[in-house]
PDB file of C-alpha atoms and ligand atoms in Angstrom:
ATOM      1  CA  UNK N   9     141.132 -54.374-149.265  1.00  0.00           C
ATOM      2  CA  UNK N  10     137.493 -55.121-148.377  1.00  0.00           C
ATOM      3  CA  UNK N  11     137.939 -58.821-147.580  1.00  0.00           C
ATOM      4  CA  UNK N  12     135.389 -60.030-144.999  1.00  0.00           C
ATOM      5  CA  UNK N  13     133.979 -56.514-144.728  1.00  0.00           C
ATOM      6  CA  UNK N  14     130.230 -56.078-144.840  1.00  0.00           C
ATOM      7  CA  UNK N  15     129.080 -53.136-146.946  1.00  0.00           C
ATOM      8  CA  UNK N  16     125.407 -52.134-146.714  1.00  0.00           C
ATOM      9  CA  UNK N  17     124.133 -49.951-149.553  1.00  0.00           C
ATOM     10  CA  UNK N  18     120.729 -48.274-149.559  1.00  0.00           C
ATOM     11  CA  UNK N  19     120.249 -47.609-153.259  1.00  0.00           C
ATOM     12  CA  UNK N  20     122.556 -50.477-154.231  1.00  0.00           C
ATOM     13  CA  UNK N  21     120.373 -51.745-157.059  1.00  0.00           C
ATOM     14  CA  UNK N  22     121.179 -48.986-159.553  1.00  0.00           C
ATOM     15  CA  UNK N  23     123.506 -46.191-160.628  1.00  0.00           C
ATOM     16  CA  UNK N  24     126.095 -44.971-158.151  1.00  0.00           C
ATOM     17  CA  UNK N  25     125.123 -47.480-155.463  1.00  0.00           C
ATOM     18  CA  UNK N  26     125.372 -50.420-157.838  1.00  0.00           C
ATOM     19  CA  UNK N  27     128.717 -49.244-159.236  1.00  0.00           C
ATOM     20  CA  UNK N  28     130.046 -48.973-155.676  1.00  0.00           C
ATOM     21  CA  UNK N  29     128.730 -52.447-154.873  1.00  0.00           C
ATOM     22  CA  UNK N  30     130.501 -53.819-157.917  1.00  0.00           C
ATOM     23  CA  UNK N  31     133.855 -52.243-157.031  1.00  0.00           C
ATOM     24  CA  UNK N  32     133.581 -53.259-153.367  1.00  0.00           C
ATOM     25  CA  UNK N  33     132.705 -56.803-154.403  1.00  0.00           C
ATOM     26  CA  UNK N  34     135.757 -57.017-156.655  1.00  0.00           C
ATOM     27  CA  UNK N  35     137.854 -56.096-153.603  1.00  0.00           C
ATOM     28  CA  UNK N  36     136.298 -58.851-151.518  1.00  0.00           C
ATOM     29  CA  UNK N  37     133.344 -57.197-149.735  1.00  0.00           C
ATOM     30  CA  UNK N  38     130.197 -58.942-148.581  1.00  0.00           C
ATOM     31  CA  UNK N  39     127.189 -56.932-149.706  1.00  0.00           C
ATOM     32  CA  UNK N  40     123.708 -56.056-148.539  1.00  0.00           C
ATOM     33  CA  UNK N  41     121.717 -54.106-151.115  1.00  0.00           C
ATOM     34  CA  UNK N  42     118.555 -52.215-150.204  1.00  0.00           C
ATOM     35  CA  UNK N  43     115.963 -50.627-152.456  1.00  0.00           C
ATOM     36  CA  UNK N  44     112.223 -50.517-153.067  1.00  0.00           C
ATOM     37  CA  UNK N  45     112.022 -52.737-156.142  1.00  0.00           C
ATOM     38  CA  UNK N  46     112.642 -56.434-155.526  1.00  0.00           C
ATOM     39  CA  UNK N  47     113.116 -56.978-159.261  1.00  0.00           C
ATOM     40  CA  UNK N  48     115.893 -54.382-159.465  1.00  0.00           C
ATOM     41  CA  UNK N  49     117.574 -55.822-156.380  1.00  0.00           C
ATOM     42  CA  UNK N  50     117.412 -59.326-157.794  1.00  0.00           C
ATOM     43  CA  UNK N  51     118.911 -58.236-161.109  1.00  0.00           C
ATOM     44  CA  UNK N  52     121.698 -56.363-159.305  1.00  0.00           C
ATOM     45  CA  UNK N  53     122.535 -59.321-157.063  1.00  0.00           C
ATOM     46  CA  UNK N  54     122.702 -61.600-160.101  1.00  0.00           C
ATOM     47  CA  UNK N  55     124.969 -59.183-161.951  1.00  0.00           C
ATOM     48  CA  UNK N  56     127.251 -59.007-158.905  1.00  0.00           C
ATOM     49  CA  UNK N  57     127.412 -62.764-158.472  1.00  0.00           C
ATOM     50  CA  UNK N  58     125.443 -62.722-155.227  1.00  0.00           C
ATOM     51  CA  UNK N  59     124.449 -60.318-152.463  1.00  0.00           C
ATOM     52  CA  UNK N  60     121.996 -60.212-149.595  1.00  0.00           C
ATOM     53  CA  UNK N  61     119.056 -58.145-150.794  1.00  0.00           C
ATOM     54  CA  UNK N  62     116.391 -56.446-148.686  1.00  0.00           C
ATOM     55  CA  UNK N  63     113.391 -54.604-150.033  1.00  0.00           C
ATOM     56  CA  UNK N  64     112.748 -51.402-148.070  1.00  0.00           C
ATOM     57  CA  UNK N  65     111.829 -47.793-148.671  1.00  0.00           C
ATOM     58  CA  UNK N  66     114.302 -45.670-146.741  1.00  0.00           C
ATOM     59  CA  UNK N  67     111.487 -43.381-145.611  1.00  0.00           C
ATOM     60  CA  UNK N  68     109.737 -46.302-143.885  1.00  0.00           C
ATOM     61  CA  UNK N  69     111.302 -46.523-140.431  1.00  0.00           C
ATOM     62  CA  UNK N  70     110.001 -49.991-139.587  1.00  0.00           C
ATOM     63  CA  UNK N  71     111.180 -51.395-142.910  1.00  0.00           C
ATOM     64  CA  UNK N  72     114.622 -49.840-142.442  1.00  0.00           C
ATOM     65  CA  UNK N  73     114.919 -51.376-138.976  1.00  0.00           C
ATOM     66  CA  UNK N  74     114.150 -54.772-140.496  1.00  0.00           C
ATOM     67  CA  UNK N  75     117.158 -54.423-142.790  1.00  0.00           C
ATOM     68  CA  UNK N  76     119.413 -54.703-139.758  1.00  0.00           C
ATOM     69  CA  UNK N  77     117.365 -57.206-137.736  1.00  0.00           C
ATOM     70  CA  UNK N  78     119.600 -60.240-137.364  1.00  0.00           C
ATOM     71  CA  UNK N  79     122.212 -58.752-139.676  1.00  0.00           C
ATOM     72  CA  UNK N  80     125.897 -59.291-139.110  1.00  0.00           C
ATOM     73  CA  UNK N  81     128.492 -56.650-138.225  1.00  0.00           C
ATOM     74  CA  UNK N  82     128.407 -53.594-140.503  1.00  0.00           C
ATOM     75  CA  UNK N  83     131.740 -52.205-141.694  1.00  0.00           C
ATOM     76  CA  UNK N  84     130.520 -49.605-144.167  1.00  0.00           C
ATOM     77  CA  UNK N  85     127.113 -48.040-144.663  1.00  0.00           C
ATOM     78  CA  UNK N  86     126.439 -46.137-147.901  1.00  0.00           C
ATOM     79  CA  UNK N  87     123.195 -44.340-148.568  1.00  0.00           C
ATOM     80  CA  UNK N  88     122.491 -43.335-152.148  1.00  0.00           C
ATOM     81  CA  UNK N  89     118.747 -44.029-152.005  1.00  0.00           C
ATOM     82  CA  UNK N  90     116.758 -41.152-153.357  1.00  0.00           C
ATOM     83  CA  UNK N  91     115.076 -39.610-156.343  1.00  0.00           C
ATOM     84  CA  UNK N  92     115.195 -36.138-157.823  1.00  0.00           C
ATOM     85  CA  UNK N  93     112.266 -34.520-155.989  1.00  0.00           C
ATOM     86  CA  UNK N  94     112.058 -31.150-157.671  1.00  0.00           C
ATOM     87  CA  UNK N  95     109.154 -28.780-158.062  1.00  0.00           C
ATOM     88  CA  UNK N  96     108.473 -25.085-157.853  1.00  0.00           C
ATOM     89  CA  UNK N  97     107.121 -24.047-154.452  1.00  0.00           C
ATOM     90  CA  UNK N  98     104.353 -22.041-156.132  1.00  0.00           C
ATOM     91  CA  UNK N  99     102.783 -25.017-157.838  1.00  0.00           C
ATOM     92  CA  UNK N 100     103.886 -28.173-155.991  1.00  0.00           C
ATOM     93  CA  UNK N 101     102.276 -29.827-152.976  1.00  0.00           C
ATOM     94  CA  UNK N 102     104.617 -29.390-149.992  1.00  0.00           C
ATOM     95  CA  UNK N 103     104.212 -33.103-149.181  1.00  0.00           C
ATOM     96  CA  UNK N 104     105.876 -33.935-152.494  1.00  0.00           C
ATOM     97  CA  UNK N 105     108.693 -31.460-151.932  1.00  0.00           C
ATOM     98  CA  UNK N 106     109.265 -32.656-148.374  1.00  0.00           C
ATOM     99  CA  UNK N 107     109.945 -36.142-149.668  1.00  0.00           C
ATOM    100  CA  UNK N 108     113.457 -34.877-150.402  1.00  0.00           C
ATOM    101  CA  UNK N 109     113.949 -34.340-146.673  1.00  0.00           C
ATOM    102  CA  UNK N 110     112.401 -37.710-145.858  1.00  0.00           C
ATOM    103  CA  UNK N 111     114.774 -39.507-148.222  1.00  0.00           C
ATOM    104  CA  UNK N 112     117.935 -37.569-147.444  1.00  0.00           C
ATOM    105  CA  UNK N 113     117.637 -36.675-143.740  1.00  0.00           C
ATOM    106  CA  UNK N 114     114.980 -38.824-142.035  1.00  0.00           C
ATOM    107  CA  UNK N 115     115.780 -42.034-143.935  1.00  0.00           C
ATOM    108  CA  UNK N 116     119.539 -41.960-143.296  1.00  0.00           C
ATOM    109  CA  UNK N 117     118.813 -41.209-139.639  1.00  0.00           C
ATOM    110  CA  UNK N 118     116.609 -44.325-139.402  1.00  0.00           C
ATOM    111  CA  UNK N 119     119.312 -46.413-141.057  1.00  0.00           C
ATOM    112  CA  UNK N 120     122.179 -45.092-138.964  1.00  0.00           C
ATOM    113  CA  UNK N 121     120.241 -45.526-135.710  1.00  0.00           C
ATOM    114  CA  UNK N 122     119.242 -49.067-136.599  1.00  0.00           C
ATOM    115  CA  UNK N 123     122.795 -49.966-137.608  1.00  0.00           C
ATOM    116  CA  UNK N 124     124.478 -48.464-134.533  1.00  0.00           C
ATOM    117  CA  UNK N 125     124.696 -51.676-132.477  1.00  0.00           C
ATOM    118  CA  UNK N 126     126.218 -53.477-135.472  1.00  0.00           C
ATOM    119  CA  UNK N 127     128.926 -51.036-136.548  1.00  0.00           C
ATOM    120  CA  UNK N 128     132.488 -52.242-136.202  1.00  0.00           C
ATOM    121  CA  UNK N 129     134.784 -49.780-134.366  1.00  0.00           C
ATOM    122  CA  UNK N 130     136.411 -48.743-137.644  1.00  0.00           C
ATOM    123  CA  UNK N 131     133.157 -48.423-139.518  1.00  0.00           C
ATOM    124  CA  UNK N 132     132.319 -45.676-141.973  1.00  0.00           C
ATOM    125  CA  UNK N 133     129.107 -44.037-143.074  1.00  0.00           C
ATOM    126  CA  UNK N 134     128.851 -42.303-146.448  1.00  0.00           C
ATOM    127  CA  UNK N 135     125.878 -40.071-147.174  1.00  0.00           C
ATOM    128  CA  UNK N 136     124.769 -38.604-150.493  1.00  0.00           C
ATOM    129  CA  UNK N 137     125.204 -34.892-151.059  1.00  0.00           C
ATOM    130  CA  UNK N 138     125.300 -33.080-154.349  1.00  0.00           C
ATOM    131  CA  UNK N 139     126.141 -29.990-156.282  1.00  0.00           C
ATOM    132  CA  UNK N 140     122.841 -28.342-155.300  1.00  0.00           C
ATOM    133  CA  UNK N 141     124.327 -27.637-151.883  1.00  0.00           C
ATOM    134  CA  UNK N 142     126.701 -25.062-153.397  1.00  0.00           C
ATOM    135  CA  UNK N 143     124.723 -24.225-156.520  1.00  0.00           C
ATOM    136  CA  UNK N 144     121.006 -24.245-155.709  1.00  0.00           C
ATOM    137  CA  UNK N 145     120.086 -23.234-159.235  1.00  0.00           C
ATOM    138  CA  UNK N 146     117.619 -24.799-161.642  1.00  0.00           C
ATOM    139  CA  UNK N 147     113.900 -25.180-161.752  1.00  0.00           C
ATOM    140  CA  UNK N 148     112.197 -26.088-158.508  1.00  0.00           C
ATOM    141  CA  UNK N 149     115.244 -27.117-156.494  1.00  0.00           C
ATOM    142  CA  UNK N 150     114.620 -25.171-153.268  1.00  0.00           C
ATOM    143  CA  UNK N 151     113.732 -28.047-150.969  1.00  0.00           C
ATOM    144  CA  UNK N 152     116.064 -30.654-152.446  1.00  0.00           C
ATOM    145  CA  UNK N 153     118.919 -28.103-152.183  1.00  0.00           C
ATOM    146  CA  UNK N 154     118.065 -27.578-148.514  1.00  0.00           C
ATOM    147  CA  UNK N 155     118.057 -31.338-148.009  1.00  0.00           C
ATOM    148  CA  UNK N 156     121.455 -31.774-149.659  1.00  0.00           C
ATOM    149  CA  UNK N 157     122.970 -28.944-147.621  1.00  0.00           C
ATOM    150  CA  UNK N 158     121.390 -30.508-144.534  1.00  0.00           C
ATOM    151  CA  UNK N 159     123.110 -33.813-145.277  1.00  0.00           C
ATOM    152  CA  UNK N 160     126.472 -32.061-145.004  1.00  0.00           C
ATOM    153  CA  UNK N 161     125.560 -30.604-141.609  1.00  0.00           C
ATOM    154  CA  UNK N 162     124.221 -33.950-140.452  1.00  0.00           C
ATOM    155  CA  UNK N 163     127.422 -35.718-141.437  1.00  0.00           C
ATOM    156  CA  UNK N 164     129.677 -33.184-139.713  1.00  0.00           C
ATOM    157  CA  UNK N 165     127.740 -33.415-136.455  1.00  0.00           C
ATOM    158  CA  UNK N 166     127.505 -37.200-136.579  1.00  0.00           C
ATOM    159  CA  UNK N 167     131.235 -37.546-137.191  1.00  0.00           C
ATOM    160  CA  UNK N 168     131.654 -36.094-133.715  1.00  0.00           C
ATOM    161  CA  UNK N 169     128.677 -37.705-132.025  1.00  0.00           C
ATOM    162  CA  UNK N 170     129.360 -41.238-133.295  1.00  0.00           C
ATOM    163  CA  UNK N 171     133.138 -41.236-132.976  1.00  0.00           C
ATOM    164  CA  UNK N 172     135.191 -43.236-133.787  1.00  0.00           C
ATOM    165  CA  UNK N 173     132.802 -44.117-136.616  1.00  0.00           C
ATOM    166  CA  UNK N 174     133.644 -41.896-139.577  1.00  0.00           C
ATOM    167  CA  UNK N 175     130.935 -40.012-141.450  1.00  0.00           C
ATOM    168  CA  UNK N 176     131.503 -38.507-144.889  1.00  0.00           C
ATOM    169  CA  UNK N 177     129.527 -37.102-147.792  1.00  0.00           C
ATOM    170  CA  UNK N 178     129.970 -37.805-151.481  1.00  0.00           C
ATOM    171  CA  UNK N 179     128.838 -34.851-153.578  1.00  0.00           C
ATOM    172  CA  UNK N 180     128.542 -35.842-157.243  1.00  0.00           C
ATOM    173  CA  UNK N 181     127.889 -33.530-160.099  1.00  0.00           C
ATOM    174  CA  UNK N 182     125.822 -34.686-163.075  1.00  0.00           C
ATOM    175  CA  UNK N 183     126.400 -38.408-163.498  1.00  0.00           C
ATOM    176  CA  UNK N 184     124.928 -40.573-166.242  1.00  0.00           C
ATOM    177  CA  UNK N 185     122.733 -43.069-164.390  1.00  0.00           C
ATOM    178  CA  UNK N 186     119.164 -44.394-164.609  1.00  0.00           C
ATOM    179  CA  UNK N 187     118.180 -41.416-162.415  1.00  0.00           C
ATOM    180  CA  UNK N 188     117.655 -39.473-165.659  1.00  0.00           C
ATOM    181  CA  UNK N 189     115.409 -42.097-167.267  1.00  0.00           C
ATOM    182  CA  UNK N 190     112.422 -40.075-166.038  1.00  0.00           C
ATOM    183  CA  UNK N 191     113.276 -37.565-168.776  1.00  0.00           C
ATOM    184  CA  UNK N 192     112.305 -40.104-171.420  1.00  0.00           C
ATOM    185  CA  UNK N 193     113.161 -38.967-174.940  1.00  0.00           C
ATOM    186  CA  UNK N 194     114.696 -35.737-173.590  1.00  0.00           C
ATOM    187  CA  UNK N 195     117.318 -37.656-171.605  1.00  0.00           C
ATOM    188  CA  UNK N 196     120.129 -37.633-174.185  1.00  0.00           C
ATOM    189  CA  UNK N 197     119.644 -33.993-175.175  1.00  0.00           C
ATOM    190  CA  UNK N 198     119.567 -32.910-171.538  1.00  0.00           C
ATOM    191  CA  UNK N 199     122.771 -34.736-170.605  1.00  0.00           C
ATOM    192  CA  UNK N 200     124.457 -33.461-173.776  1.00  0.00           C
ATOM    193  CA  UNK N 201     123.553 -29.896-172.861  1.00  0.00           C
ATOM    194  CA  UNK N 202     124.902 -30.405-169.333  1.00  0.00           C
ATOM    195  CA  UNK N 203     128.096 -31.947-170.728  1.00  0.00           C
ATOM    196  CA  UNK N 204     128.763 -28.903-172.892  1.00  0.00           C
ATOM    197  CA  UNK N 205     128.447 -26.626-169.867  1.00  0.00           C
ATOM    198  CA  UNK N 206     131.070 -28.480-167.826  1.00  0.00           C
ATOM    199  CA  UNK N 207     134.827 -27.778-167.849  1.00  0.00           C
ATOM    200  CA  UNK N 208     135.522 -31.460-168.615  1.00  0.00           C
ATOM    201  CA  UNK N 209     133.043 -31.427-171.523  1.00  0.00           C
ATOM    202  CA  UNK N 210     131.131 -34.506-170.372  1.00  0.00           C
ATOM    203  CA  UNK N 211     128.994 -35.776-167.533  1.00  0.00           C
ATOM    204  CA  UNK N 212     130.347 -38.221-164.981  1.00  0.00           C
ATOM    205  CA  UNK N 213     130.176 -42.006-164.911  1.00  0.00           C
ATOM    206  CA  UNK N 214     128.828 -43.940-161.947  1.00  0.00           C
ATOM    207  CA  UNK N 215     132.178 -45.765-161.686  1.00  0.00           C
ATOM    208  CA  UNK N 216     133.975 -42.439-161.143  1.00  0.00           C
ATOM    209  CA  UNK N 217     131.731 -41.600-158.200  1.00  0.00           C
ATOM    210  CA  UNK N 218     132.016 -45.141-156.869  1.00  0.00           C
ATOM    211  CA  UNK N 219     135.815 -45.087-156.736  1.00  0.00           C
ATOM    212  CA  UNK N 220     135.661 -41.865-154.699  1.00  0.00           C
ATOM    213  CA  UNK N 221     133.228 -43.516-152.282  1.00  0.00           C
ATOM    214  CA  UNK N 222     135.558 -46.498-151.866  1.00  0.00           C
ATOM    215  CA  UNK N 223     138.386 -44.075-151.131  1.00  0.00           C
ATOM    216  CA  UNK N 224     136.380 -42.523-148.304  1.00  0.00           C
ATOM    217  CA  UNK N 225     135.382 -45.927-146.954  1.00  0.00           C
ATOM    218  CA  UNK N 226     138.897 -47.301-146.976  1.00  0.00           C
ATOM    219  CA  UNK N 227     141.021 -44.326-145.901  1.00  0.00           C
ATOM    220  CA  UNK N 228     140.607 -44.362-142.116  1.00  0.00           C
ATOM    221  CA  UNK N 229     141.708 -40.736-141.697  1.00  0.00           C
ATOM    222  CA  UNK N 230     139.012 -39.265-143.956  1.00  0.00           C
ATOM    223  CA  UNK N 231     136.268 -38.006-141.680  1.00  0.00           C
ATOM    224  CA  UNK N 232     133.678 -35.235-141.820  1.00  0.00           C
ATOM    225  CA  UNK N 233     134.619 -34.728-145.457  1.00  0.00           C
ATOM    226  CA  UNK N 234     132.437 -33.555-148.343  1.00  0.00           C
ATOM    227  CA  UNK N 235     134.106 -34.910-151.453  1.00  0.00           C
ATOM    228  CA  UNK N 236     133.039 -33.216-154.685  1.00  0.00           C
ATOM    229  CA  UNK N 237     133.326 -35.289-157.846  1.00  0.00           C
ATOM    230  CA  UNK N 238     131.702 -33.033-160.399  1.00  0.00           C
ATOM    231  CA  UNK N 239     133.992 -32.420-163.368  1.00  0.00           C
ATOM    232  CA  UNK N 240     134.397 -28.848-162.147  1.00  0.00           C
ATOM    233  CA  UNK N 241     130.655 -28.262-162.189  1.00  0.00           C
ATOM    234  CA  UNK N 242     130.771 -26.039-159.115  1.00  0.00           C
ATOM    235  CA  UNK N 243     133.085 -23.631-160.958  1.00  0.00           C
ATOM    236  CA  UNK N 244     130.738 -22.704-163.778  1.00  0.00           C
TER     237      UNK N 244
HETATM  238  N1  LIG J 322     123.135 -39.081-161.030  1.00  0.00           N
HETATM  239  C1  LIG J 322     123.411 -37.825-160.692  1.00  0.00           C
HETATM  240  O1  LIG J 322     123.694 -36.961-161.538  1.00  0.00           O
HETATM  241  C2  LIG J 322     123.400 -37.433-159.246  1.00  0.00           C
HETATM  242  C3  LIG J 322     124.047 -36.241-158.872  1.00  0.00           C
HETATM  243  C4  LIG J 322     124.033 -35.839-157.542  1.00  0.00           C
HETATM  244  C5  LIG J 322     123.363 -36.617-156.609  1.00  0.00           C
HETATM  245  N2  LIG J 322     122.728 -37.741-157.011  1.00  0.00           N
HETATM  246  C6  LIG J 322     122.004 -38.507-156.015  1.00  0.00           C
HETATM  247  O2  LIG J 322     122.633 -39.766-155.851  1.00  0.00           O
HETATM  248  C7  LIG J 322     121.667 -40.729-155.458  1.00  0.00           C
HETATM  249  C8  LIG J 322     121.801 -41.946-156.350  1.00  0.00           C
HETATM  250  O3  LIG J 322     121.583 -41.519-157.663  1.00  0.00           O
HETATM  251  P1  LIG J 322     121.788 -42.448-158.911  1.00  0.00           P
HETATM  252  O4  LIG J 322     122.151 -41.529-160.001  1.00  0.00           O
HETATM  253  O5  LIG J 322     122.638 -43.610-158.576  1.00  0.00           O
HETATM  254  O6  LIG J 322     120.246 -42.891-159.149  1.00  0.00           O
HETATM  255  P2  LIG J 322     119.572 -44.270-159.568  1.00  0.00           P
HETATM  256  O7  LIG J 322     120.372 -44.957-160.600  1.00  0.00           O
HETATM  257  O8  LIG J 322     118.167 -43.908-159.861  1.00  0.00           O
HETATM  258  O9  LIG J 322     119.633 -45.135-158.226  1.00  0.00           O
HETATM  259  C9  LIG J 322     118.845 -44.822-157.119  1.00  0.00           C
HETATM  260  C10 LIG J 322     118.841 -46.013-156.189  1.00  0.00           C
HETATM  261  O10 LIG J 322     118.164 -45.668-154.981  1.00  0.00           O
HETATM  262  C11 LIG J 322     117.062 -46.558-154.789  1.00  0.00           C
HETATM  263  N3  LIG J 322     116.014 -45.770-154.164  1.00  0.00           N
HETATM  264  C12 LIG J 322     115.401 -44.642-154.650  1.00  0.00           C
HETATM  265  N4  LIG J 322     114.522 -44.175-153.772  1.00  0.00           N
HETATM  266  C13 LIG J 322     114.556 -45.011-152.708  1.00  0.00           C
HETATM  267  C14 LIG J 322     113.862 -45.065-151.472  1.00  0.00           C
HETATM  268  N5  LIG J 322     112.946 -44.138-151.149  1.00  0.00           N
HETATM  269  N6  LIG J 322     114.159 -46.052-150.597  1.00  0.00           N
HETATM  270  C15 LIG J 322     115.088 -46.988-150.902  1.00  0.00           C
HETATM  271  N7  LIG J 322     115.769 -47.006-152.054  1.00  0.00           N
HETATM  272  C16 LIG J 322     115.498 -46.024-152.948  1.00  0.00           C
HETATM  273  C17 LIG J 322     116.716 -47.068-156.188  1.00  0.00           C
HETATM  274  O11 LIG J 322     116.045 -48.312-156.191  1.00  0.00           O
HETATM  275  P3  LIG J 322     114.422 -48.363-156.161  1.00  0.00           P
HETATM  276  O12 LIG J 322     113.949 -47.374-157.179  1.00  0.00           O
HETATM  277  O13 LIG J 322     114.081 -49.767-156.483  1.00  0.00           O
HETATM  278  O14 LIG J 322     114.037 -47.977-154.784  1.00  0.00           O
HETATM  279  C18 LIG J 322     118.114 -47.220-156.756  1.00  0.00           C
HETATM  280  O15 LIG J 322     118.729 -48.396-156.271  1.00  0.00           O
HETATM  281  C19 LIG J 322     120.311 -40.034-155.531  1.00  0.00           C
HETATM  282  O16 LIG J 322     119.978 -39.628-154.229  1.00  0.00           O
HETATM  283  C20 LIG J 322     120.580 -38.845-156.406  1.00  0.00           C
HETATM  284  O17 LIG J 322     119.709 -37.780-156.151  1.00  0.00           O
HETATM  285  C21 LIG J 322     122.756 -38.186-158.281  1.00  0.00           C
END
C-alpha cells in the first residue's frame, strides 16, 4: 500500500513515530526519520532495517529546512516530535511553558513550509493532537492544552489552504511509550492508575495509534479530521 512512497516522520526514533515507521515500512514505504538524538535515530534505523535519518530539533527552523534540502518527493509527513511540557503557571518560567507551542505549532509550520515544494499532489500531513484539547485537566497543563487545541485549528485551516494536500490530526489518549520514562520509578504506578480510570481498563499501545495514523495517510478522503484513539478516555 505504501510501495515507493516516502514517509517523513519527525519523532520517528521512538514511541508512536517509531511504531508508525515500522508499520509503514512493512507496507513498502521509504522512510526519513527525524529527531534530536543521533543515537536514537541510528538504533531506530537499524531496528527497521534501514532508513534515512536526520538529526534536527523541530524548534530549530534552519535545522528543519535542512531535513528537506535535496530530499526526494514527500508523500506523507507525520509530526510526533514533542515532549510533555507541563508546569503550573504560578511557578514555571513562561519560556519553558512556551516550548509546547514551539514544538507543536512553530515546529510543524517550519516543517510543512520546507516540505511544500516536495509534496506529491496526493500527499498527507498528520499532526499530533491529544486528549488535553478536550480535557485540559491535570497539573500544569494550561499551555500544552492550548498548544494541542491550536494544532487542531492549524490542521483545519491548512487542509483548506494547502489543498489538495490533506491535513489531519491524531489525538491519542494515554499510550505506553518512552515518553513516560521521565517518571522514573513512578512510571508503572502512574500508568496503572491511568489504566484503571479508563473504560477499556488499560492504556494504549503505540502500535494502536500507529495503525490509526496509517489509516489517515492512506485513505484519500480523510481530511481535516481529528481522530481520537484514547480507549474512551474523553468520556470519563
Ligand atoms: N504517549 C502518550 O500517552 C501521548 C498521548 C498524547 C499525545 N502524545 C504526544 O505524542 C508525541 C509522541 O509521543 P510518544 O509517546 O511517541 O513519545 P516518545 O516515545 O518520547 O517519542 C518522541 C519522539 O519525538 C522526538 N522528539 C522530541 N522532541 C523533539 C524535538 N524538539 N525535535 C525533534 N524531535 C523531537 C524524540 O526523539 P529525541 O528525543 O531524540 O528528539 C522521539 O523520537 C508527543 O508529542 C506526545 O506529547 C503522547
